Coordinates of C-alpha atoms in Angstrom, one line a residue:
Chain H
M233 CA -19.8 -25.4 27.5
K234 CA -22.9 -27.5 26.8
G235 CA -21.9 -30.8 25.0
R236 CA -18.2 -32.0 24.4
V237 CA -15.7 -29.9 23.0
R238 CA -15.2 -31.0 19.4
R239 CA -12.2 -29.1 18.2
I240 CA -9.4 -27.2 20.0
R241 CA -7.6 -24.4 18.3
V242 CA -4.0 -23.3 19.5
D243 CA -3.3 -19.9 18.3
L244 CA 0.8 -20.0 17.7
P245 CA 2.0 -16.4 18.1
P246 CA 4.1 -15.2 15.2
T247 CA 8.0 -15.5 15.3
N248 CA 8.1 -11.8 13.8
L249 CA 6.8 -9.8 16.4
Q250 CA 5.6 -7.0 13.9
Y251 CA 2.6 -9.2 13.7
K252 CA 2.1 -9.9 17.3
A253 CA -1.7 -9.7 16.8
S254 CA -1.6 -12.5 13.9
F255 CA -1.5 -16.1 14.9
T256 CA -1.3 -19.5 13.0
Y257 CA -4.3 -21.6 13.6
F258 CA -3.2 -25.0 15.2
F259 CA -6.3 -27.2 15.0
I260 CA -6.7 -30.6 17.1
E261 CA -10.1 -32.7 16.6
A262 CA -11.3 -34.6 19.5
R263 CA -11.6 -37.7 17.2
W264 CA -8.0 -37.9 16.2
G265 CA -7.0 -39.6 19.4
E266 CA -9.1 -42.4 17.9
D267 CA -8.9 -42.0 14.2
R268 CA -5.1 -41.2 14.1
H269 CA -3.0 -41.8 16.9
P270 CA -3.6 -42.0 20.8
W271 CA -1.0 -39.2 21.0
W272 CA -3.5 -36.5 19.7
G273 CA -5.9 -37.7 22.7
Q274 CA -3.4 -37.3 25.0
L275 CA -2.7 -33.9 23.6
F276 CA -6.4 -32.9 23.6
R277 CA -6.9 -34.0 27.1
F278 CA -4.1 -31.9 28.3
L279 CA -5.4 -29.0 26.5
L280 CA -9.1 -29.7 28.1
E281 CA -7.6 -29.4 31.6
L282 CA -6.6 -25.8 31.2
E283 CA -8.7 -23.1 33.1
R284 CA -11.2 -22.2 30.4
H285 CA -13.6 -19.0 30.2
P286 CA -16.9 -18.9 28.0
D287 CA -16.3 -16.7 24.8
G288 CA -19.8 -16.7 23.4
F289 CA -20.7 -18.1 20.1
T290 CA -19.2 -18.3 16.6
H291 CA -21.5 -16.9 13.7
S292 CA -22.8 -20.4 13.0
G293 CA -24.0 -20.8 16.6
V294 CA -20.8 -22.9 18.0
E295 CA -20.4 -22.4 21.3
T296 CA -16.5 -21.4 22.4
E297 CA -14.4 -20.8 25.1
V298 CA -11.0 -19.8 25.5
A299 CA -7.8 -20.2 27.7
L300 CA -4.3 -19.3 27.9
L301 CA -1.1 -21.4 27.8
T302 CA 1.5 -19.8 30.0
G303 CA 4.5 -20.3 32.2
Q304 CA 4.6 -23.8 33.3
K305 CA 1.8 -25.2 31.5
R306 CA 3.1 -23.6 28.1
Q307 CA 6.4 -25.3 28.8
E308 CA 4.4 -28.7 29.4
F309 CA 2.7 -28.2 26.2
L310 CA 5.9 -27.9 24.5
E311 CA 7.2 -31.1 26.0
L312 CA 4.2 -32.9 25.0
L313 CA 4.5 -31.7 21.4
R314 CA 8.2 -33.1 21.5
T315 CA 6.7 -36.6 22.2
A316 CA 4.8 -36.4 18.6
P317 CA 5.3 -39.6 17.0
E318 CA 7.1 -39.6 13.7
S319 CA 4.0 -40.5 11.7
E320 CA 1.9 -37.5 12.8
L321 CA 4.8 -35.0 12.6
A322 CA 5.2 -36.2 8.9
G323 CA 1.4 -35.7 8.2
H324 CA 0.7 -32.2 10.0
R325 CA 2.2 -29.0 8.9
T326 CA 1.2 -26.9 11.5
L327 CA 2.5 -29.4 14.4
R328 CA 5.8 -29.0 12.9
S329 CA 5.2 -25.2 12.7
A330 CA 4.3 -25.3 16.6
L331 CA 7.4 -27.4 17.3
R332 CA 9.6 -25.1 15.6
R333 CA 8.1 -21.7 16.7
L334 CA 7.2 -22.1 20.4
P335 CA 10.8 -22.4 21.4
Q336 CA 11.7 -19.1 19.8
H337 CA 9.6 -16.9 22.4
D338 CA 7.9 -17.2 25.5
L339 CA 4.9 -15.4 24.4
D340 CA 1.6 -16.6 26.0
V341 CA -0.5 -18.9 23.7
P342 CA -4.1 -18.5 23.4
V343 CA -6.3 -21.7 22.9
R344 CA -9.9 -21.7 21.9
Y345 CA -12.3 -24.8 22.3
F346 CA -15.1 -25.1 19.9
G347 CA -18.3 -27.1 21.2
P348 CA -20.7 -29.3 19.0
Q349 CA -21.6 -28.1 15.7
P350 CA -25.3 -27.2 15.2
E351 CA -26.9 -28.2 12.0
Q352 CA -26.2 -25.6 9.4
P353 CA -27.1 -25.3 5.6
L354 CA -24.2 -25.1 3.0
G355 CA -22.8 -21.3 2.8
D356 CA -21.0 -18.6 4.6
Chain Q
M273 CA 29.3 10.9 -16.8
L274 CA 30.4 10.4 -20.6
P275 CA 30.7 13.7 -22.4
L276 CA 30.1 12.7 -26.0
P277 CA 29.7 15.3 -28.8
S278 CA 26.4 15.8 -30.7
C279 CA 26.6 13.9 -33.6
R280 CA 25.3 10.4 -35.3
V281 CA 26.5 8.5 -32.4
G282 CA 24.4 11.0 -30.2
R283 CA 21.4 10.3 -31.9
V284 CA 22.2 6.4 -31.6
L285 CA 22.7 7.1 -27.9
G286 CA 19.7 9.2 -27.8
L287 CA 17.7 6.2 -27.8
V288 CA 18.8 5.6 -24.2
L289 CA 18.1 9.1 -23.0
A290 CA 14.8 9.3 -24.8
W291 CA 13.8 6.7 -22.5
M292 CA 15.7 7.7 -19.6
L293 CA 14.7 11.4 -19.7
V294 CA 11.1 10.6 -20.8
G295 CA 9.2 14.0 -20.3
C296 CA 12.3 15.7 -19.4
F297 CA 13.0 17.3 -22.9
S298 CA 9.9 16.4 -24.8
V299 CA 7.3 19.1 -25.5
D300 CA 4.0 18.9 -23.7
E301 CA 1.8 21.9 -25.0
A302 CA -0.7 21.0 -22.1
V303 CA 1.7 21.7 -19.5
R304 CA 0.2 24.1 -16.7
P305 CA 2.2 25.5 -13.7
T306 CA 0.0 23.5 -11.3
Q307 CA 1.1 20.4 -12.9
L308 CA 4.8 21.5 -12.4
S309 CA 5.5 19.6 -9.2
F310 CA 5.1 16.3 -10.9
G311 CA 4.8 16.8 -14.4
T312 CA 7.8 17.8 -15.5
Y313 CA 10.3 14.9 -15.1
E314 CA 7.7 12.2 -14.3
V315 CA 7.8 8.6 -14.0
D316 CA 4.5 7.2 -15.1
P317 CA 2.8 5.6 -12.3
D318 CA 1.2 3.3 -14.9
G319 CA 4.6 2.6 -16.5
S320 CA 5.8 -0.9 -16.9
V321 CA 8.1 -2.9 -14.7
E322 CA 10.8 -2.1 -16.8
D323 CA 10.2 1.7 -16.8
L324 CA 10.0 1.8 -13.3
F325 CA 13.1 -0.4 -12.7
F326 CA 15.1 1.7 -14.9
E327 CA 13.6 4.8 -13.1
A328 CA 15.3 3.2 -10.0
L329 CA 18.7 2.6 -11.7
R330 CA 18.7 6.2 -12.9
L331 CA 17.9 7.4 -9.5
R332 CA 20.6 5.5 -7.9
S333 CA 23.1 6.7 -10.6
A334 CA 22.4 10.5 -9.6
G335 CA 22.9 9.5 -5.9
L336 CA 19.4 10.0 -5.1
L337 CA 18.7 6.3 -4.3
G338 CA 21.2 4.7 -1.8
Q339 CA 22.9 1.6 -2.1
Q340 CA 20.9 0.2 0.8
R341 CA 17.5 1.1 -0.6
M342 CA 18.8 -0.4 -4.0
E343 CA 19.7 -3.6 -2.5
E344 CA 16.3 -3.7 -0.6
L345 CA 14.5 -3.0 -3.9
Q346 CA 16.3 -6.1 -5.3
A347 CA 15.5 -8.1 -2.4
S348 CA 11.9 -7.2 -2.9
L349 CA 11.9 -8.1 -6.2
T350 CA 13.4 -11.4 -5.5
V351 CA 10.6 -12.2 -2.9
V352 CA 8.2 -11.5 -5.6
D353 CA 9.8 -13.7 -8.2
D354 CA 10.0 -16.5 -5.4
V355 CA 6.4 -16.2 -4.2
Y356 CA 4.5 -14.8 -7.1
A357 CA 6.1 -15.7 -10.5
R358 CA 3.4 -18.0 -11.4
D359 CA 0.7 -15.8 -10.2
A360 CA -1.5 -13.8 -12.9
D361 CA -0.6 -10.3 -11.2
Y362 CA 2.8 -11.1 -10.8
D363 CA 3.8 -7.7 -13.1
V364 CA 1.3 -5.8 -10.9
L365 CA 3.1 -7.0 -7.7
L366 CA 6.5 -6.3 -9.2
R367 CA 5.3 -2.7 -10.0
N368 CA 4.1 -2.3 -6.4
A369 CA 7.5 -3.3 -5.1
L370 CA 9.1 -0.8 -7.5
L371 CA 6.9 2.2 -6.6
S372 CA 7.2 1.2 -2.8
H373 CA 10.8 1.8 -2.9
L374 CA 10.6 4.9 -4.8
R375 CA 8.3 6.2 -2.0
L376 CA 10.7 5.3 0.3
A377 CA 13.4 6.6 -1.4
S378 CA 11.5 9.9 -1.6
S379 CA 11.6 10.1 2.4
E380 CA 15.4 9.7 2.1
V381 CA 16.2 12.6 -0.1
P382 CA 17.9 15.0 2.1
R383 CA 16.2 18.2 3.0
E384 CA 18.4 20.5 1.3
D385 CA 17.8 18.6 -2.1
I386 CA 14.2 19.1 -1.2
L387 CA 14.4 22.8 -0.9
A388 CA 16.5 23.2 -4.1
L389 CA 13.6 21.2 -5.8
E390 CA 10.9 23.5 -4.4
G391 CA 13.1 26.6 -5.8
H392 CA 13.7 25.0 -9.3
A393 CA 9.9 24.5 -10.0
G394 CA 9.4 27.9 -11.6
R395 CA 12.9 27.8 -13.6
A396 CA 11.9 24.4 -14.8
Y397 CA 8.6 25.6 -15.9
A398 CA 10.2 28.8 -17.6
R399 CA 12.9 26.3 -19.3
R400 CA 10.1 23.9 -20.6
L401 CA 8.3 26.9 -22.3
H402 CA 11.3 28.0 -23.8
R403 CA 11.8 24.4 -25.5
V404 CA 8.3 24.5 -27.1
G405 CA 8.9 23.5 -30.7
V406 CA 12.3 22.4 -30.2
K407 CA 13.1 18.9 -31.1
A408 CA 15.2 18.0 -28.2
S409 CA 15.7 14.4 -28.8
G410 CA 19.5 13.7 -29.1
Q411 CA 20.5 17.0 -27.8
Y412 CA 21.1 15.7 -24.5
A413 CA 21.9 12.2 -25.4
E414 CA 25.3 11.9 -23.7
G415 CA 25.6 8.9 -21.6
M416 CA 26.2 5.4 -21.5
I417 CA 24.5 2.7 -19.5
L418 CA 26.5 0.3 -17.5
I419 CA 25.0 -3.1 -16.6
A420 CA 26.9 -5.1 -14.5
G421 CA 30.1 -3.6 -15.1
M422 CA 29.6 -3.8 -18.9
A423 CA 29.0 -0.9 -21.2
G424 CA 25.6 -1.1 -22.8
I425 CA 24.8 0.9 -26.1
P426 CA 21.6 0.6 -28.0
T427 CA 21.9 -0.1 -31.6
S428 CA 18.4 0.1 -32.3
Q429 CA 15.3 -0.1 -30.4
Q430 CA 15.3 -3.7 -30.1
E431 CA 19.0 -4.4 -30.1
A432 CA 22.0 -3.2 -28.1
L433 CA 25.6 -4.4 -27.3
L434 CA 27.1 -4.9 -23.9
M435 CA 31.1 -4.6 -24.0
V436 CA 33.6 -5.0 -21.4
A437 CA 37.4 -4.9 -21.9
I438 CA 39.5 -8.1 -20.4
P439 CA 42.7 -7.3 -18.5
A440 CA 44.6 -9.6 -20.7
G441 CA 43.6 -8.3 -23.8
G442 CA 40.5 -8.2 -25.8
Y443 CA 36.9 -7.4 -25.3
L444 CA 33.9 -9.5 -24.5
L445 CA 30.9 -8.4 -26.7
V446 CA 27.5 -9.4 -25.6
K447 CA 24.8 -8.8 -28.3
I448 CA 21.4 -8.2 -27.1
G449 CA 18.5 -9.0 -29.6
G450 CA 14.8 -8.8 -29.6
M451 CA 14.4 -6.5 -26.6
A452 CA 15.1 -2.9 -25.6
L453 CA 17.9 -2.1 -23.5
K454 CA 15.5 -1.2 -20.8
R455 CA 14.0 -4.8 -20.7
A456 CA 17.7 -6.1 -20.9
A457 CA 18.5 -4.0 -17.8
F458 CA 15.6 -5.4 -15.8
L459 CA 16.4 -9.2 -16.8
L460 CA 19.7 -8.7 -15.9
R461 CA 19.0 -7.1 -12.5
H462 CA 20.4 -10.0 -10.5
C463 CA 23.9 -9.8 -12.3
K464 CA 26.8 -8.2 -10.8
S465 CA 29.5 -9.0 -12.9
A466 CA 30.4 -9.6 -16.7
D467 CA 30.3 -13.4 -15.8
D468 CA 27.1 -13.2 -14.3
V469 CA 25.7 -11.8 -17.7
V470 CA 27.6 -14.2 -19.7
R471 CA 26.0 -17.0 -17.7
S472 CA 22.5 -15.7 -18.2
A473 CA 23.2 -15.0 -21.9
D474 CA 22.0 -18.6 -23.1
G475 CA 18.8 -18.5 -21.3
L476 CA 17.9 -14.8 -22.4
G477 CA 18.9 -15.4 -26.2
F478 CA 21.9 -13.1 -26.1
R479 CA 25.0 -14.0 -28.2
V480 CA 28.4 -13.9 -26.6
Q481 CA 31.6 -13.3 -28.3
K482 CA 35.1 -12.7 -27.4
V483 CA 37.2 -10.3 -29.6
A484 CA 41.0 -10.2 -29.5
D485 CA 41.9 -6.5 -29.7
T486 CA 40.4 -3.1 -30.5
P487 CA 40.4 -3.4 -34.3
S488 CA 38.6 -6.7 -33.9
L489 CA 35.9 -4.9 -31.5
R490 CA 35.4 -2.1 -34.0
A491 CA 34.8 -4.5 -36.8
A492 CA 32.3 -6.6 -34.6
V493 CA 30.6 -3.1 -33.8
A494 CA 30.6 -2.1 -37.5
R495 CA 28.7 -5.4 -38.4
E496 CA 26.0 -4.4 -35.7
D497 CA 26.0 -0.6 -36.5
T498 CA 27.7 1.3 -38.9
A499 CA 27.3 4.7 -37.4
L500 CA 28.3 3.8 -34.0
A501 CA 31.6 2.2 -35.6
E502 CA 32.1 5.4 -37.3
H503 CA 32.6 7.2 -34.0
F504 CA 34.2 4.2 -32.3
E505 CA 37.3 6.4 -30.8
Q506 CA 34.8 8.7 -29.2
W507 CA 33.1 6.2 -27.0
A508 CA 35.4 3.3 -26.9
T509 CA 37.8 4.7 -24.3
H510 CA 34.9 4.7 -21.8
I511 CA 34.4 0.9 -22.1
P512 CA 35.0 -0.4 -18.5
R513 CA 37.6 -3.1 -17.8
T514 CA 37.2 -5.9 -15.6
Q515 CA 39.5 -5.8 -12.7
A516 CA 43.1 -6.9 -13.3
G517 CA 43.6 -10.7 -12.2
D518 CA 40.0 -11.6 -13.1
P519 CA 40.2 -14.6 -15.6
P520 CA 38.9 -13.6 -19.0
G521 CA 36.4 -15.2 -20.8
P522 CA 32.9 -16.6 -20.8
S523 CA 34.1 -19.5 -18.7
A524 CA 36.0 -17.5 -16.1
A525 CA 35.3 -17.6 -12.3
P526 CA 33.0 -14.6 -11.1
L527 CA 34.7 -11.7 -11.2
S528 CA 35.6 -9.6 -8.1
S529 CA 33.8 -6.7 -9.2
M530 CA 30.5 -6.1 -7.3
R531 CA 29.4 -3.1 -9.5
D532 CA 25.6 -3.4 -10.0
V533 CA 23.6 -2.2 -12.9
D534 CA 24.2 1.5 -13.1
V535 CA 23.1 4.3 -15.4
R536 CA 24.8 7.5 -15.9
S537 CA 23.0 10.6 -17.0
R538 CA 23.2 13.9 -17.2
A539 CA 19.8 14.8 -16.2
P540 CA 20.2 17.7 -13.4
P541 CA 19.5 16.7 -9.8
S542 CA 16.4 18.6 -9.7
S543 CA 14.9 16.5 -12.3
E544 CA 15.9 13.3 -10.4
I545 CA 14.3 14.5 -7.2
R546 CA 11.2 15.4 -9.1
S547 CA 11.2 11.9 -10.3
I548 CA 11.5 10.5 -6.9
A549 CA 8.5 12.8 -5.8
R550 CA 6.5 11.4 -8.7
G551 CA 7.1 7.8 -7.6
A552 CA 6.0 8.8 -4.1
E553 CA 2.7 10.3 -5.6
A554 CA 2.1 7.1 -7.7
Y555 CA 2.7 5.0 -4.8
A556 CA 0.1 6.9 -2.9
S557 CA -2.3 6.1 -5.4
A558 CA -1.0 2.6 -6.3
D559 CA -2.0 -0.7 -4.8
V560 CA -1.1 -0.4 -1.2
L561 CA -3.4 -3.1 -0.1
R562 CA -1.5 -5.6 -2.5
S563 CA 1.8 -4.2 -1.3
R564 CA 0.8 -4.9 2.4
L565 CA -0.7 -8.2 1.7
K566 CA 2.7 -9.2 -0.2
T567 CA 4.6 -7.9 2.7
F568 CA 2.6 -10.1 5.1
I569 CA 2.8 -13.0 2.9
A570 CA 6.7 -12.6 2.5
D571 CA 7.2 -12.2 6.5
Q572 CA 4.5 -14.5 7.8
I573 CA 3.6 -17.2 5.3
K574 CA 6.5 -18.0 3.1
P575 CA 9.2 -18.9 5.8
E576 CA 6.7 -21.7 6.7
F577 CA 6.9 -23.3 3.1
D578 CA 9.8 -25.0 1.6
E579 CA 7.8 -25.7 -1.3
P580 CA 5.7 -23.7 -3.7
F581 CA 2.3 -22.7 -2.2
E582 CA -0.7 -20.8 -2.9
F583 CA -3.1 -18.5 -0.7
F584 CA -6.5 -17.7 -0.4
L585 CA -8.2 -15.0 1.2
H586 CA -11.4 -15.7 3.3
G587 CA -12.7 -12.0 3.7
T588 CA -15.0 -12.0 6.6
T589 CA -15.4 -9.7 9.9
H590 CA -12.7 -9.4 12.3
A591 CA -14.6 -11.3 14.8
R592 CA -15.5 -14.2 12.8
A593 CA -11.6 -14.3 11.5
V594 CA -10.7 -14.5 15.4
K595 CA -13.1 -17.3 15.9
F596 CA -12.5 -19.0 12.4
E597 CA -12.6 -22.8 12.1
P598 CA -13.1 -24.7 8.9
E599 CA -16.4 -26.1 9.6
E600 CA -17.8 -29.6 8.8
G601 CA -20.4 -29.2 6.1
R602 CA -19.8 -25.8 5.4
R603 CA -18.1 -24.0 2.3
I604 CA -15.3 -21.6 2.7
F605 CA -15.6 -18.6 0.3
T606 CA -12.1 -16.9 -0.5
A607 CA -10.5 -14.9 -3.2
T608 CA -7.0 -14.6 -4.6
D609 CA -7.4 -10.8 -5.2
V610 CA -7.4 -8.9 -2.0
H611 CA -9.7 -6.4 -3.3
V612 CA -12.1 -9.2 -3.9
A613 CA -11.5 -10.5 -0.3
R614 CA -12.2 -7.1 0.9
L615 CA -15.3 -6.7 -0.8
F616 CA -16.7 -10.1 0.8
A617 CA -15.5 -8.6 4.0
Q618 CA -17.5 -5.5 3.5
R619 CA -20.7 -7.4 2.6
T620 CA -20.4 -9.5 5.9
V621 CA -19.7 -6.2 7.9
G622 CA -22.7 -4.8 6.2
R623 CA -24.9 -7.7 7.4
E624 CA -23.5 -8.3 10.8
G625 CA -21.6 -5.1 11.5
G626 CA -18.2 -5.0 13.1
R627 CA -14.6 -4.6 11.4
L628 CA -13.1 -6.0 8.4
G629 CA -11.3 -9.2 8.6
V630 CA -9.4 -11.8 6.5
A631 CA -8.1 -15.3 7.1
V632 CA -5.3 -16.1 5.0
I633 CA -5.4 -19.8 4.1
A634 CA -2.1 -21.0 2.5
L635 CA -1.6 -24.5 1.2
P636 CA 1.3 -26.1 -0.8
R637 CA 0.8 -25.9 -4.5
D638 CA 0.5 -29.9 -4.6
I639 CA -2.2 -29.9 -2.1
A640 CA -4.1 -27.3 -3.6
D641 CA -4.0 -29.2 -7.1
Q642 CA -4.9 -32.4 -5.5
L643 CA -7.9 -30.7 -4.0
R644 CA -9.0 -29.4 -7.4
K645 CA -8.5 -32.8 -8.9
K646 CA -11.0 -34.2 -6.1
G647 CA -13.3 -31.1 -7.0
V648 CA -13.4 -29.5 -3.6
L649 CA -11.4 -26.4 -4.4
R650 CA -12.6 -24.8 -7.2
T651 CA -12.6 -20.7 -8.7
Q652 CA -15.4 -19.4 -10.5
P653 CA -16.8 -16.0 -11.2
V654 CA -18.7 -14.0 -8.4
P655 CA -22.2 -15.0 -9.3
D656 CA -23.3 -11.0 -9.1
M657 CA -19.8 -9.8 -9.9
P658 CA -18.7 -11.9 -12.9
A659 CA -15.5 -9.8 -13.6
M660 CA -14.4 -11.1 -10.3
L661 CA -13.3 -14.6 -9.3
E662 CA -14.0 -16.6 -6.0
T663 CA -12.4 -19.6 -4.9
I664 CA -14.4 -21.9 -2.9
F665 CA -13.3 -24.7 -0.4
E666 CA -15.9 -27.5 -0.4
P667 CA -16.8 -29.4 2.7
G668 CA -14.8 -32.1 1.7
A669 CA -11.4 -29.9 2.0
V670 CA -11.6 -29.7 5.8
E671 CA -9.2 -32.3 6.6
A672 CA -6.8 -31.1 4.2
L673 CA -7.0 -27.6 5.8
E674 CA -6.3 -29.0 9.0
N675 CA -3.4 -31.0 8.1
H676 CA -1.6 -28.8 5.4
A677 CA -2.9 -25.3 5.5
E678 CA -1.2 -22.5 7.3
I679 CA -4.1 -20.2 8.6
Q680 CA -3.6 -16.9 10.0
P681 CA -5.8 -13.9 10.2
L682 CA -4.5 -10.7 8.8
P683 CA -3.7 -8.2 11.5
E684 CA -6.1 -5.6 12.7
G685 CA -5.7 -2.5 10.7
F686 CA -4.8 -4.0 7.7
F687 CA -7.2 -2.3 5.7
A688 CA -6.9 1.0 7.6
P689 CA -6.0 4.1 5.1

């Protein structure tokens, strides 16, 4: 990826397997380690260490990569989530959702990385 | 089934069956044999929520809509109540839920009944022609509606009485005013017992009284409807009784009887089967997308919220939905109507190709309200289609979306026929 990863999205698999192709998007910003709590930086770095693969660009020109949390790495991710400070748990709905959902199954967890954002005008 | 002779009380009760058997005995000069399969005993696909709910009750009473189906129907209505009660299209979603279960009921009709229905079509047509010019209302008005174990009798189009006998003696009488019995049946759909009805009475404006004995009941009924009181003996024996041992009176503990809302009619089974078929047809042309979305929201989104929430649909391509992120400095265009979201998605697919996709963005209602106050969440008419509404997340909403939103793409195939 050209430039630093700006944001990571962890795709939480559904607990209802009828919708196994649908995920809840759990976003983590690179800057949260400094802006919010160092714990976010720890989580971000953990995810950066996964084996990533290029996945092209978004419609707005953002470069993306993907990885997969499986097996031991998945377990380590869950353990790391469990160390989340109370203050961060209280302020982040999807973090709480991840902690509730991931122990309920052992499905692989897709991870998507977003690169620097090019200048864009308003609009979709 | 409660046989009552044709008389004045029959005409009074005729109001019930006039609703229950709508189309069944009325005359329609325009009927054609080709319309018979669904035209004789039909439930109007555009009927009100109350009409459709009553139809479901009638089918259940006829044994063509099972207990489990009825319970699932009630559960669906509860979900709609919980999630969408404040939404503008609340009634539409209630109707969709009802039509959906009518469709499912049609697939559960035993094969022998389906065959009987097919064989019955010609005879039904002949019989209907025979009735041209015959004023049928009242002739078949022999029945009684049971709501939560209480006998329901309409005294006018906007008033009715609910009655139940108390084991210790006397009767409980509930006066329903300002609404048709069909509406009351819908509003009382959660009631399992006379006690539930009594508990709901205040909120619905019903008047509850307890009378000591049968003469007192006759007098109380006479004050409401003289004709009904004149034929008191003919129908009073059919008033159900709460189970022995149940404490009497409005303040009593819940009755052990779990009798649901029930409807008794003398409509032939073939007409009931036809009703189901009509429901199936109606569902096919009804709003499948809303129904699918409702199911998705109930299964996937609602469990994530303990508080009231709102959802918004970002229509785009499937590829965009897969790579979705709330980008700094960019608006997110959404709609609350799945058809508008689909239109947005179709436009994007038209520009970029690919398949339709939608990202569902759900927010706690208080967060959505805060964003509105900040001016970063606003709803407006779609500029080139002012009859439709779009809701726009301005760039300042990104942080709230990251912290508080439940964002999920709709599954592939959601828009498939």
